[in-house]
mmCIF file of C-alpha atoms in Angstrom:
data_model
loop_
_atom_site.group_PDB
_atom_site.id
_atom_site.type_symbol
_atom_site.label_atom_id
_atom_site.label_comp_id
_atom_site.label_asym_id
_atom_site.label_seq_id
_atom_site.Cartn_x
_atom_site.Cartn_y
_atom_site.Cartn_z
ATOM 1 C CA MET A 1 21.674 5.035 23.495
ATOM 2 C CA VAL A 2 19.436 1.954 23.698
ATOM 3 C CA LYS A 3 20.761 1.151 27.191
ATOM 4 C CA LEU A 4 20.118 4.710 28.354
ATOM 5 C CA ALA A 5 16.623 4.678 26.867
ATOM 6 C CA GLN A 6 15.806 1.431 28.661
ATOM 7 C CA GLN A 7 16.020 3.246 31.982
ATOM 8 C CA PHE A 8 12.975 5.269 30.963
ATOM 9 C CA VAL A 9 9.488 4.282 29.873
ATOM 10 C CA PRO A 10 9.877 5.342 26.224
ATOM 11 C CA ALA A 11 7.030 6.597 24.077
ATOM 12 C CA ALA A 12 6.711 8.059 20.601
ATOM 13 C CA ASP A 13 3.725 10.195 19.717
ATOM 14 C CA GLU A 14 2.428 12.807 17.325
ATOM 15 C CA VAL A 15 3.108 16.299 18.650
ATOM 16 C CA TRP A 16 0.291 18.414 17.182
ATOM 17 C CA ARG A 17 -2.498 16.803 19.175
ATOM 18 C CA LEU A 18 -0.368 16.865 22.326
ATOM 19 C CA GLN A 19 0.585 20.529 22.017
ATOM 20 C CA SER A 20 -2.867 21.764 21.042
ATOM 21 C CA GLY A 21 -5.379 19.334 22.557
ATOM 22 C CA ALA A 22 -7.369 19.577 25.764
ATOM 23 C CA ASP A 23 -7.278 15.957 26.939
ATOM 24 C CA PHE A 24 -5.398 15.234 30.163
ATOM 25 C CA ASP A 25 -2.316 13.837 28.400
ATOM 26 C CA CYS A 26 -2.222 16.892 26.119
ATOM 27 C CA ARG A 27 -2.348 19.324 29.012
ATOM 28 C CA LEU A 28 0.396 17.444 30.823
ATOM 29 C CA PHE A 29 2.574 17.477 27.712
ATOM 30 C CA GLN A 30 2.006 21.217 27.344
ATOM 31 C CA GLU A 31 3.112 21.678 30.942
ATOM 32 C CA ILE A 32 6.288 19.688 30.271
ATOM 33 C CA ALA A 33 7.031 21.324 26.908
ATOM 34 C CA GLU A 34 6.780 24.811 28.371
ATOM 35 C CA GLN A 35 9.765 23.920 30.568
ATOM 36 C CA GLY A 36 11.714 22.609 27.555
ATOM 37 C CA HIS A 37 13.794 23.643 24.577
ATOM 38 C CA TYR A 38 10.987 25.403 22.673
ATOM 39 C CA ALA A 39 9.228 26.973 25.670
ATOM 40 C CA GLY A 40 7.293 30.039 24.578
ATOM 41 C CA ARG A 41 8.477 29.865 20.991
ATOM 42 C CA THR A 42 6.134 31.058 18.248
ATOM 43 C CA GLN A 43 8.483 31.788 15.310
ATOM 44 C CA PRO A 44 9.160 30.377 12.775
ATOM 45 C CA SER A 45 6.543 28.055 14.214
ATOM 46 C CA ALA A 46 5.022 27.114 17.546
ATOM 47 C CA THR A 47 6.013 23.473 17.199
ATOM 48 C CA ARG A 48 7.052 21.618 20.326
ATOM 49 C CA GLN A 49 8.756 18.748 18.461
ATOM 50 C CA GLY A 50 11.606 17.084 20.238
ATOM 51 C CA ILE A 51 12.734 14.523 22.773
ATOM 52 C CA TYR A 52 11.610 15.067 26.349
ATOM 53 C CA ALA A 53 12.581 13.303 29.562
ATOM 54 C CA ALA A 54 10.198 13.999 32.423
ATOM 55 C CA ALA A 55 8.819 12.675 35.663
ATOM 56 C CA PRO A 56 5.202 11.472 35.540
ATOM 57 C CA SER A 57 4.451 14.438 37.775
ATOM 58 C CA GLY A 58 5.126 16.780 34.853
ATOM 59 C CA LYS A 59 8.531 17.922 36.077
ATOM 60 C CA LEU A 60 10.888 18.255 33.098
ATOM 61 C CA LEU A 61 14.223 16.498 33.512
ATOM 62 C CA ALA A 62 15.811 17.503 30.193
ATOM 63 C CA SER A 63 14.863 17.975 26.524
ATOM 64 C CA ILE A 64 16.371 18.487 23.088
ATOM 65 C CA ASN A 65 15.412 18.522 19.414
ATOM 66 C CA SER A 66 18.372 16.958 17.660
ATOM 67 C CA ARG A 67 19.298 14.124 15.271
ATOM 68 C CA ASP A 68 22.783 13.920 16.798
ATOM 69 C CA PRO A 69 23.009 10.647 18.792
ATOM 70 C CA LYS A 70 25.787 12.045 21.006
ATOM 71 C CA ALA A 71 23.748 15.102 21.950
ATOM 72 C CA VAL A 72 20.674 12.974 22.671
ATOM 73 C CA ALA A 73 22.712 10.542 24.791
ATOM 74 C CA GLU A 74 24.088 13.451 26.827
ATOM 75 C CA MET A 75 20.573 14.755 27.366
ATOM 76 C CA LEU A 76 19.410 11.330 28.572
ATOM 77 C CA ALA A 77 22.334 11.035 30.988
ATOM 78 C CA THR A 78 21.573 14.480 32.405
ATOM 79 C CA ALA A 79 17.909 13.551 32.775
ATOM 80 C CA LEU A 80 18.760 10.402 34.715
ATOM 81 C CA GLU A 81 20.984 12.366 37.109
ATOM 82 C CA ARG A 82 18.131 14.816 37.740
ATOM 83 C CA TRP A 83 15.648 11.955 38.210
ATOM 84 C CA GLU A 84 17.866 10.417 40.871
ATOM 85 C CA ALA A 85 18.075 13.773 42.626
ATOM 86 C CA LEU A 86 14.327 14.379 42.432
ATOM 87 C CA PRO A 87 12.523 13.761 45.743
ATOM 88 C CA ARG A 88 10.063 10.853 45.536
ATOM 89 C CA SER A 89 7.264 13.245 46.480
ATOM 90 C CA GLU A 90 7.854 15.121 43.201
ATOM 91 C CA ARG A 91 7.949 12.109 40.893
ATOM 92 C CA ARG A 92 4.323 10.992 40.648
ATOM 93 C CA ARG A 93 1.234 12.791 39.363
ATOM 94 C CA ALA A 94 -1.743 13.050 41.641
ATOM 95 C CA ASN A 95 -5.177 12.277 40.198
ATOM 96 C CA LEU A 96 -4.142 10.545 37.005
ATOM 97 C CA PRO A 97 -7.358 9.672 35.116
ATOM 98 C CA ASP A 98 -8.174 5.985 34.662
ATOM 99 C CA GLN A 99 -9.582 6.246 31.165
ATOM 100 C CA PRO A 100 -7.260 6.773 28.172
ATOM 101 C CA PRO A 101 -8.175 9.435 25.623
ATOM 102 C CA SER A 102 -9.985 8.393 22.471
ATOM 103 C CA ARG A 103 -7.510 7.697 19.695
ATOM 104 C CA TRP A 104 -7.511 6.152 16.212
ATOM 105 C CA GLU A 105 -5.423 3.226 17.504
ATOM 106 C CA THR A 106 -8.634 1.788 18.885
ATOM 107 C CA ARG A 107 -9.797 1.344 15.264
ATOM 108 C CA TYR A 108 -6.866 -0.927 14.379
ATOM 109 C CA PRO A 109 -8.395 -3.565 12.057
ATOM 110 C CA ALA A 110 -7.086 -6.685 13.782
ATOM 111 C CA ASP A 111 -9.259 -8.938 11.639
ATOM 112 C CA GLY A 112 -8.592 -7.037 8.409
ATOM 113 C CA LEU A 113 -5.463 -6.145 6.471
ATOM 114 C CA VAL A 114 -2.708 -3.925 7.870
ATOM 115 C CA LEU A 115 0.130 -2.970 5.547
ATOM 116 C CA ALA A 116 3.416 -1.262 6.290
ATOM 117 C CA VAL A 117 4.264 1.249 3.573
ATOM 118 C CA PHE A 118 7.835 2.276 2.743
ATOM 119 C CA VAL A 119 8.640 5.169 0.396
ATOM 120 C CA ARG A 120 12.060 5.943 -1.049
ATOM 121 C CA ASP A 121 13.734 7.722 -3.964
ATOM 122 C CA VAL A 122 14.990 5.052 -6.357
ATOM 123 C CA GLU A 123 17.540 5.039 -9.138
ATOM 124 C CA ARG A 124 18.551 8.685 -8.641
ATOM 125 C CA ASP A 125 21.866 9.716 -10.123
ATOM 126 C CA PRO A 126 23.485 11.826 -8.853
ATOM 127 C CA ARG A 127 22.107 11.703 -5.327
ATOM 128 C CA PRO A 128 22.413 14.606 -2.872
ATOM 129 C CA ASP A 129 25.570 14.526 -0.788
ATOM 130 C CA ASP A 130 23.739 14.423 2.541
ATOM 131 C CA TRP A 131 21.004 12.570 4.483
ATOM 132 C CA ARG A 132 18.626 12.935 1.545
ATOM 133 C CA ALA A 133 20.617 10.360 -0.444
ATOM 134 C CA SER A 134 19.222 7.557 1.687
ATOM 135 C CA ALA A 135 16.025 9.175 2.952
ATOM 136 C CA TRP A 136 12.953 6.997 3.341
ATOM 137 C CA ASN A 137 9.702 7.169 5.192
ATOM 138 C CA LYS A 138 7.172 4.766 6.600
ATOM 139 C CA ASP A 139 3.430 4.772 6.891
ATOM 140 C CA PHE A 140 0.618 2.283 7.216
ATOM 141 C CA ALA A 141 -2.457 1.354 5.184
ATOM 142 C CA TRP A 142 -5.480 -0.107 6.951
ATOM 143 C CA PHE A 143 -8.317 -2.169 5.500
ATOM 144 C CA THR A 144 -11.277 -3.400 7.501
ATOM 145 C CA ARG A 145 -12.163 -7.070 7.091
ATOM 146 C CA GLU A 146 -14.918 -6.199 4.634
ATOM 147 C CA GLU A 147 -12.549 -4.002 2.626
ATOM 148 C CA ALA A 148 -9.846 -6.690 2.567
ATOM 149 C CA LEU A 149 -12.286 -9.342 1.356
ATOM 150 C CA ALA A 150 -13.359 -6.991 -1.432
ATOM 151 C CA LEU A 151 -9.829 -7.219 -2.888
ATOM 152 C CA VAL A 152 -10.099 -10.987 -3.522
ATOM 153 C CA PRO A 153 -11.690 -12.517 -6.655
ATOM 154 C CA GLU A 154 -14.972 -14.227 -5.833
ATOM 155 C CA SER A 155 -14.097 -17.169 -8.087
ATOM 156 C CA ARG A 156 -11.289 -19.484 -6.955
ATOM 157 C CA GLU A 157 -10.410 -20.428 -10.532
ATOM 158 C CA ILE A 158 -6.996 -19.595 -11.939
ATOM 159 C CA GLY A 159 -7.255 -16.451 -14.021
ATOM 160 C CA ALA A 160 -10.257 -15.089 -12.141
ATOM 161 C CA GLU A 161 -9.924 -11.346 -11.618
ATOM 162 C CA ARG A 162 -11.406 -8.668 -9.417
ATOM 163 C CA ALA A 163 -10.946 -4.960 -9.832
ATOM 164 C CA TRP A 164 -10.409 -3.226 -6.507
ATOM 165 C CA PRO A 165 -13.441 -1.210 -5.467
ATOM 166 C CA ALA A 166 -13.035 2.332 -6.736
ATOM 167 C CA GLU A 167 -13.149 3.741 -3.201
ATOM 168 C CA LEU A 168 -10.234 1.570 -2.048
ATOM 169 C CA ALA A 169 -8.109 2.138 -5.163
ATOM 170 C CA ASN A 170 -8.779 5.857 -4.839
ATOM 171 C CA ARG A 171 -7.899 5.841 -1.139
ATOM 172 C CA LEU A 172 -4.597 4.064 -1.706
ATOM 173 C CA THR A 173 -3.762 6.562 -4.445
ATOM 174 C CA ARG A 174 -4.703 9.597 -2.357
ATOM 175 C CA CYS A 175 -3.296 8.563 0.993
ATOM 176 C CA ASN A 176 -0.337 6.255 0.356
ATOM 177 C CA LEU A 177 1.035 7.036 -3.088
ATOM 178 C CA VAL A 178 2.451 10.374 -1.979
ATOM 179 C CA ASP A 179 5.963 11.800 -1.813
ATOM 180 C CA CYS A 180 6.750 11.770 1.897
ATOM 181 C CA VAL A 181 10.361 10.581 1.412
ATOM 182 C CA ARG A 182 11.833 13.694 3.036
ATOM 183 C CA GLY A 183 8.889 14.765 5.149
ATOM 184 C CA GLN A 184 5.163 14.811 5.622
ATOM 185 C CA VAL A 185 2.906 15.739 2.758
ATOM 186 C CA PRO A 186 -0.880 16.151 2.725
ATOM 187 C CA PRO A 187 -2.823 13.416 0.943
ATOM 188 C CA PHE A 188 -4.187 14.158 -2.488
ATOM 189 C CA ARG A 189 -7.789 15.292 -2.678
ATOM 190 C CA ARG A 190 -10.386 13.056 -4.313
ATOM 191 C CA GLU A 191 -10.573 15.385 -7.297
ATOM 192 C CA ASP A 192 -6.793 15.104 -7.824
ATOM 193 C CA VAL A 193 -6.975 11.394 -8.657
ATOM 194 C CA GLU A 194 -6.881 10.973 -12.426
ATOM 195 C CA LEU A 195 -6.308 7.220 -12.485
ATOM 196 C CA ALA A 196 -6.647 4.555 -9.794
ATOM 197 C CA GLU A 197 -6.876 1.039 -11.157
ATOM 198 C CA LEU A 198 -5.821 -2.069 -9.249
ATOM 199 C CA VAL A 199 -6.703 -5.632 -10.167
ATOM 200 C CA THR A 200 -6.236 -8.867 -8.234
ATOM 201 C CA ARG A 201 -5.939 -12.076 -10.248
ATOM 202 C CA VAL A 202 -5.823 -15.696 -9.099
ATOM 203 C CA ALA A 203 -2.441 -17.025 -10.251
ATOM 204 C CA ALA A 204 -2.499 -20.401 -8.524
ATOM 205 C CA VAL A 205 -4.419 -22.424 -5.989
ATOM 206 C CA SER A 206 -2.537 -24.413 -3.389
ATOM 207 C CA GLU A 207 -3.227 -25.993 -0.028
ATOM 208 C CA ASP A 208 -1.930 -22.742 1.511
ATOM 209 C CA GLY A 209 -4.586 -20.705 -0.247
ATOM 210 C CA LEU A 210 -4.944 -18.500 -3.275
ATOM 211 C CA GLU A 211 -1.772 -17.166 -4.858
ATOM 212 C CA LEU A 212 -2.767 -13.751 -6.131
ATOM 213 C CA ASP A 213 -1.133 -11.415 -8.618
ATOM 214 C CA LEU A 214 -1.668 -7.694 -8.189
ATOM 215 C CA THR A 215 -1.306 -5.128 -10.948
ATOM 216 C CA GLY A 216 -2.337 -1.545 -11.344
ATOM 217 C CA ARG A 217 -1.785 2.029 -12.461
ATOM 218 C CA THR A 218 -2.334 5.292 -10.634
ATOM 219 C CA ARG A 219 -1.934 8.994 -11.276
ATOM 220 C CA ALA A 220 -2.786 11.932 -9.035
ATOM 221 C CA VAL A 221 -2.043 15.599 -9.696
ATOM 222 C CA MET A 222 -2.729 18.555 -7.417
ATOM 223 C CA ARG A 223 -2.582 22.143 -8.646
ATOM 224 C CA GLY A 224 -2.887 25.368 -6.694
ATOM 225 C CA ARG A 225 -0.903 27.861 -4.644
ATOM 226 C CA TRP A 226 1.150 26.750 -1.688
ATOM 227 C CA PRO A 227 4.669 27.143 -0.265
ATOM 228 C CA VAL A 228 7.312 24.498 -1.037
ATOM 229 C CA ALA A 229 10.237 25.689 1.072
ATOM 230 C CA GLY A 230 9.086 25.231 4.645
ATOM 231 C CA PHE A 231 8.611 28.554 6.340
ATOM 232 C CA SER A 232 10.870 30.568 4.041
ATOM 233 C CA ASP A 233 8.303 31.044 1.242
ATOM 234 C CA GLU A 234 5.233 30.754 3.449
ATOM 235 C CA ALA A 235 4.307 34.400 2.933
ATOM 236 C CA ALA A 236 4.815 34.238 -0.823
ATOM 237 C CA ALA A 237 3.243 30.979 -1.930
ATOM 238 C CA GLY A 238 3.438 30.487 -5.680
ATOM 239 C CA GLU A 239 1.553 28.482 -8.294
ATOM 240 C CA GLN A 240 2.433 24.821 -7.807
ATOM 241 C CA GLU A 241 1.767 21.406 -9.224
ATOM 242 C CA ARG A 242 2.686 18.160 -7.545
ATOM 243 C CA GLY A 243 1.984 14.728 -8.871
ATOM 244 C CA PHE A 244 2.575 11.030 -8.424
ATOM 245 C CA ALA A 245 2.162 8.445 -11.205
ATOM 246 C CA THR A 246 2.889 4.762 -10.725
ATOM 247 C CA GLU A 247 2.578 1.274 -12.075
ATOM 248 C CA LEU A 248 2.025 -1.455 -9.522
ATOM 249 C CA LEU A 249 3.074 -5.065 -9.330
ATOM 250 C CA GLY A 250 2.582 -7.460 -6.469
ATOM 251 C CA ARG A 251 1.666 -10.841 -5.169
ATOM 252 C CA ALA A 252 -0.203 -12.073 -2.143
ATOM 253 C CA LEU A 253 -1.395 -15.241 -0.500
ATOM 254 C CA PHE A 254 -4.985 -15.304 0.693
ATOM 255 C CA GLU A 255 -6.262 -17.992 3.045
ATOM 256 C CA PRO A 256 -9.977 -18.531 2.357
ATOM 257 C CA ALA A 257 -10.605 -20.456 5.590
ATOM 258 C CA SER A 258 -9.583 -17.535 7.786
ATOM 259 C CA GLY A 259 -10.380 -14.801 5.307
ATOM 260 C CA ARG A 260 -6.900 -13.358 5.885
ATOM 261 C CA PHE A 261 -3.955 -12.398 3.743
ATOM 262 C CA THR A 262 -0.923 -14.320 5.011
ATOM 263 C CA ARG A 263 1.531 -12.769 2.571
ATOM 264 C CA PHE A 264 1.392 -9.454 0.746
ATOM 265 C CA GLU A 265 3.987 -7.639 -1.333
ATOM 266 C CA LEU A 266 3.074 -4.769 -3.621
ATOM 267 C CA ALA A 267 5.499 -2.355 -5.279
ATOM 268 C CA ALA A 268 4.421 0.930 -6.841
ATOM 269 C CA VAL A 269 7.106 2.456 -9.036
ATOM 270 C CA GLY A 270 6.925 5.592 -11.105
ATOM 271 C CA THR A 271 7.561 9.291 -10.961
ATOM 272 C CA ARG A 272 6.867 12.159 -8.627
ATOM 273 C CA TRP A 273 7.139 15.842 -9.274
ATOM 274 C CA GLY A 274 6.581 19.101 -7.452
ATOM 275 C CA GLY A 275 6.655 19.622 -3.721
ATOM 276 C CA ALA A 276 4.631 20.450 -0.644
ATOM 277 C CA GLN A 277 5.485 22.858 2.156
ATOM 278 C CA PHE A 278 7.337 20.397 4.350
ATOM 279 C CA ASN A 279 8.556 17.582 2.109
ATOM 280 C CA GLY A 280 11.916 19.155 1.267
ATOM 281 C CA ARG A 281 11.629 19.204 -2.516
ATOM 282 C CA GLN A 282 12.160 22.925 -3.088
ATOM 283 C CA ASP A 283 15.311 22.189 -5.109
ATOM 284 C CA ASP A 284 14.025 18.938 -6.576
ATOM 285 C CA LEU A 285 10.745 19.803 -8.266
ATOM 286 C CA ALA A 286 11.294 18.091 -11.630
ATOM 287 C CA GLU A 287 10.017 14.609 -12.421
ATOM 288 C CA ALA A 288 12.074 11.948 -10.660
ATOM 289 C CA PRO A 289 11.706 8.228 -9.956
ATOM 290 C CA ILE A 290 10.196 6.995 -6.708
ATOM 291 C CA GLY A 291 9.233 3.654 -5.222
ATOM 292 C CA VAL A 292 6.649 2.565 -2.683
ATOM 293 C CA LEU A 293 6.511 -0.867 -1.071
ATOM 294 C CA PHE A 294 3.500 -2.356 0.724
ATOM 295 C CA THR A 295 4.084 -5.409 2.950
ATOM 296 C CA LEU A 296 2.201 -7.055 5.788
ATOM 297 C CA ALA A 297 2.796 -5.079 8.979
ATOM 298 C CA GLY A 298 4.149 -6.854 12.037
ATOM 299 C CA SER A 299 2.200 -7.561 15.195
ATOM 300 C CA SER A 300 4.134 -5.397 17.674
ATOM 301 C CA PRO A 301 2.447 -2.338 19.206
ATOM 302 C CA ALA A 302 4.714 -0.124 17.097
ATOM 303 C CA GLU A 303 3.008 -1.543 14.005
ATOM 304 C CA HIS A 304 -0.416 -0.457 15.265
ATOM 305 C CA VAL A 305 0.180 3.214 14.514
ATOM 306 C CA PRO A 306 -2.669 4.600 12.379
ATOM 307 C CA PRO A 307 -2.067 5.729 8.792
ATOM 308 C CA ALA A 308 -0.989 9.378 8.613
ATOM 309 C CA ALA A 309 -4.034 10.204 6.502
ATOM 310 C CA ILE A 310 -6.547 8.206 8.560
ATOM 311 C CA TRP A 311 -8.637 11.370 8.732
ATOM 312 C CA ASP A 312 -9.167 11.076 4.966
ATOM 313 C CA TYR A 313 -10.313 7.458 5.041
ATOM 314 C CA GLY A 314 -13.921 8.476 5.353
ATOM 315 C CA TRP A 315 -14.385 6.058 8.238
ATOM 316 C CA PRO A 316 -17.005 7.183 10.756
ATOM 317 C CA PRO A 317 -15.357 8.734 13.846
ATOM 318 C CA MET B 1 17.319 -11.632 -24.227
ATOM 319 C CA ARG B 2 17.185 -11.262 -20.426
ATOM 320 C CA ALA B 3 13.408 -10.896 -20.483
ATOM 321 C CA LEU B 4 13.087 -13.965 -22.698
ATOM 322 C CA SER B 5 15.269 -15.986 -20.318
ATOM 323 C CA VAL B 6 13.148 -14.937 -17.362
ATOM 324 C CA LEU B 7 9.984 -15.874 -19.245
ATOM 325 C CA LEU B 8 11.351 -19.302 -20.222
ATOM 326 C CA LEU B 9 12.473 -19.967 -16.646
ATOM 327 C CA ALA B 10 9.074 -18.968 -15.356
ATOM 328 C CA LEU B 11 7.245 -21.205 -17.796
ATOM 329 C CA ALA B 12 9.551 -24.100 -16.964
ATOM 330 C CA SER B 13 8.926 -23.670 -13.242
ATOM 331 C CA GLY B 14 5.210 -23.116 -13.658
ATOM 332 C CA ASP B 15 5.537 -19.879 -11.688
ATOM 333 C CA VAL B 16 3.657 -17.292 -13.691
ATOM 334 C CA SER B 17 4.472 -14.521 -11.192
ATOM 335 C CA ALA B 18 8.210 -14.899 -11.704
ATOM 336 C CA ALA B 19 7.926 -13.511 -15.227
ATOM 337 C CA HIS B 20 6.574 -10.230 -13.988
ATOM 338 C CA GLU B 21 8.812 -7.206 -13.988
ATOM 339 C CA LEU B 22 8.223 -3.555 -13.320
ATOM 340 C CA HIS B 23 10.520 -0.999 -14.933
ATOM 341 C CA GLY B 24 13.197 -3.638 -15.453
ATOM 342 C CA HIS B 25 13.206 -5.098 -11.938
ATOM 343 C CA THR B 26 11.411 -8.023 -10.367
ATOM 344 C CA LEU B 27 9.226 -7.537 -7.328
ATOM 345 C CA ALA B 28 11.949 -9.038 -5.140
ATOM 346 C CA GLU B 29 14.478 -6.569 -6.529
ATOM 347 C CA TRP B 30 12.149 -3.633 -5.873
ATOM 348 C CA ARG B 31 11.614 -4.861 -2.326
ATOM 349 C CA THR B 32 15.366 -4.880 -1.762
ATOM 350 C CA LEU B 33 15.703 -1.382 -3.214
ATOM 351 C CA ILE B 34 12.890 0.187 -1.203
ATOM 352 C CA GLU B 35 12.659 -1.662 2.118
ATOM 353 C CA PRO B 36 14.869 -0.261 4.926
ATOM 354 C CA ALA B 37 17.998 -2.244 5.740
ATOM 355 C CA PRO B 38 18.378 -3.535 9.333
ATOM 356 C CA ALA B 39 20.876 -0.760 10.115
ATOM 357 C CA GLU B 40 18.240 1.805 9.137
ATOM 358 C CA LEU B 41 15.880 0.331 11.726
ATOM 359 C CA ALA B 42 18.231 0.361 14.723
ATOM 360 C CA TRP B 43 15.994 2.847 16.539
ATOM 361 C CA THR B 44 13.214 0.254 16.621
ATOM 362 C CA GLU B 45 15.262 -1.714 19.199
ATOM 363 C CA ILE B 46 13.893 0.720 21.769
ATOM 364 C CA PRO B 47 10.502 -0.614 22.933
ATOM 365 C CA TRP B 48 8.607 2.559 22.130
ATOM 366 C CA ARG B 49 5.073 2.749 23.492
ATOM 367 C CA THR B 50 2.848 4.239 20.825
ATOM 368 C CA SER B 51 1.269 6.978 22.923
ATOM 369 C CA PHE B 52 2.314 9.429 25.592
ATOM 370 C CA TRP B 53 -0.686 8.298 27.623
ATOM 371 C CA SER B 54 0.331 4.620 27.737
ATOM 372 C CA ALA B 55 3.892 5.501 28.782
ATOM 373 C CA LEU B 56 2.633 7.968 31.370
ATOM 374 C CA SER B 57 0.405 5.343 32.986
ATOM 375 C CA GLU B 58 3.235 2.818 33.027
ATOM 376 C CA ALA B 59 5.788 5.308 34.362
ATOM 377 C CA GLN B 60 3.414 6.374 37.116
ATOM 378 C CA ALA B 61 2.793 2.776 38.159
ATOM 379 C CA SER B 62 6.430 1.706 38.043
ATOM 380 C CA GLU B 63 7.880 4.990 39.303
ATOM 381 C CA ARG B 64 10.225 5.434 36.395
ATOM 382 C CA PRO B 65 10.998 8.521 34.317
ATOM 383 C CA LEU B 66 9.320 9.116 30.954
ATOM 384 C CA LEU B 67 11.056 9.505 27.635
ATOM 385 C CA LEU B 68 8.884 11.067 24.933
ATOM 386 C CA TRP B 69 9.803 11.446 21.259
ATOM 387 C CA ALA B 70 7.240 13.849 19.826
ATOM 388 C CA MET B 71 7.207 14.853 16.161
ATOM 389 C CA ASN B 72 4.939 16.255 13.482
ATOM 390 C CA GLY B 73 3.484 12.943 12.372
ATOM 391 C CA HIS B 74 3.860 9.840 14.494
ATOM 392 C CA PRO B 75 7.589 8.974 14.826
ATOM 393 C CA LEU B 76 6.784 5.280 14.379
ATOM 394 C CA GLY B 77 4.827 6.091 11.233
ATOM 395 C CA CYS B 78 5.046 8.977 8.789
ATOM 396 C CA THR B 79 6.862 12.087 10.031
#
């Protein structure tokens, strides 16, 4: 699969903007998708999710929406055969714009703090007898330089503490302490946050910087009417409650000279309950344990993907 | 008894953080439980570009075919 993929220029991207936007790349994607596996489809949804192989001209080579590696590999092989057979005059796109579309990636806080966030069901017994047993999801949490510095005690003395600014503790609780293990879930609303307390404490001072301990507690609960079983109960949404309550424990190393965190590990462990429309909890609505891990993100382009709830950060556009 | 042993070890080593536990596990143990194993990250061996646009520009310039993985939510982030 990897060898086949290397014969393409591979990209991963969010489908909603591409299938509904008006920028050049969106319109080209729409042209490609309407030759593909979901062409013209509107029910049960109009999604154009999937894996597409295409020429830059917009000519579809092959497409599929499948988790089966064998089926995807066959699709890629077919696409390569069609690419080889495609006349050179039909491979390239005329009049490709020079300027990329405006995207949140341009707001990547290179001088701030970027965390990778992993979410997984923990200590479940029994586990489902399918992919859900080992399901996990990934997201990111971004902090501007000013926000990151606001997490560090002003005093360098051992025992000095600093409570996280309410806005940042609230944002982490709303946007990252959510049950996306089996699928996307909307962030909590500000009014859903009942508790969001995080404290950073200086545990030691070394030549490497400040060794920091992190502790905290959070709780967010949303109530209302919404579906919890994908499209099957969409027309008959019932009264729902979903919540997420955690205790947090972590440690970090902050380098005062550069103003950067050089190590960061924070675990949030607690319970989740309820479900959202697309997070696959329709048969798992009772309270259950869950874990979230925050670590420093890597430097590769793939680690520059914006947080899923970046729209709720309150950052100016 | 286990908690007391951990506390004594931490005091002996001068590492205050080591005494900390959350729901019966240390931070290192929680990291192991939650973080994906290398086998769960095999798909990251493919050098995915993070936008359709960037791959399109590169494919056009190098005259290669495009491969696009498009999902609700960014496939390299939260889907």
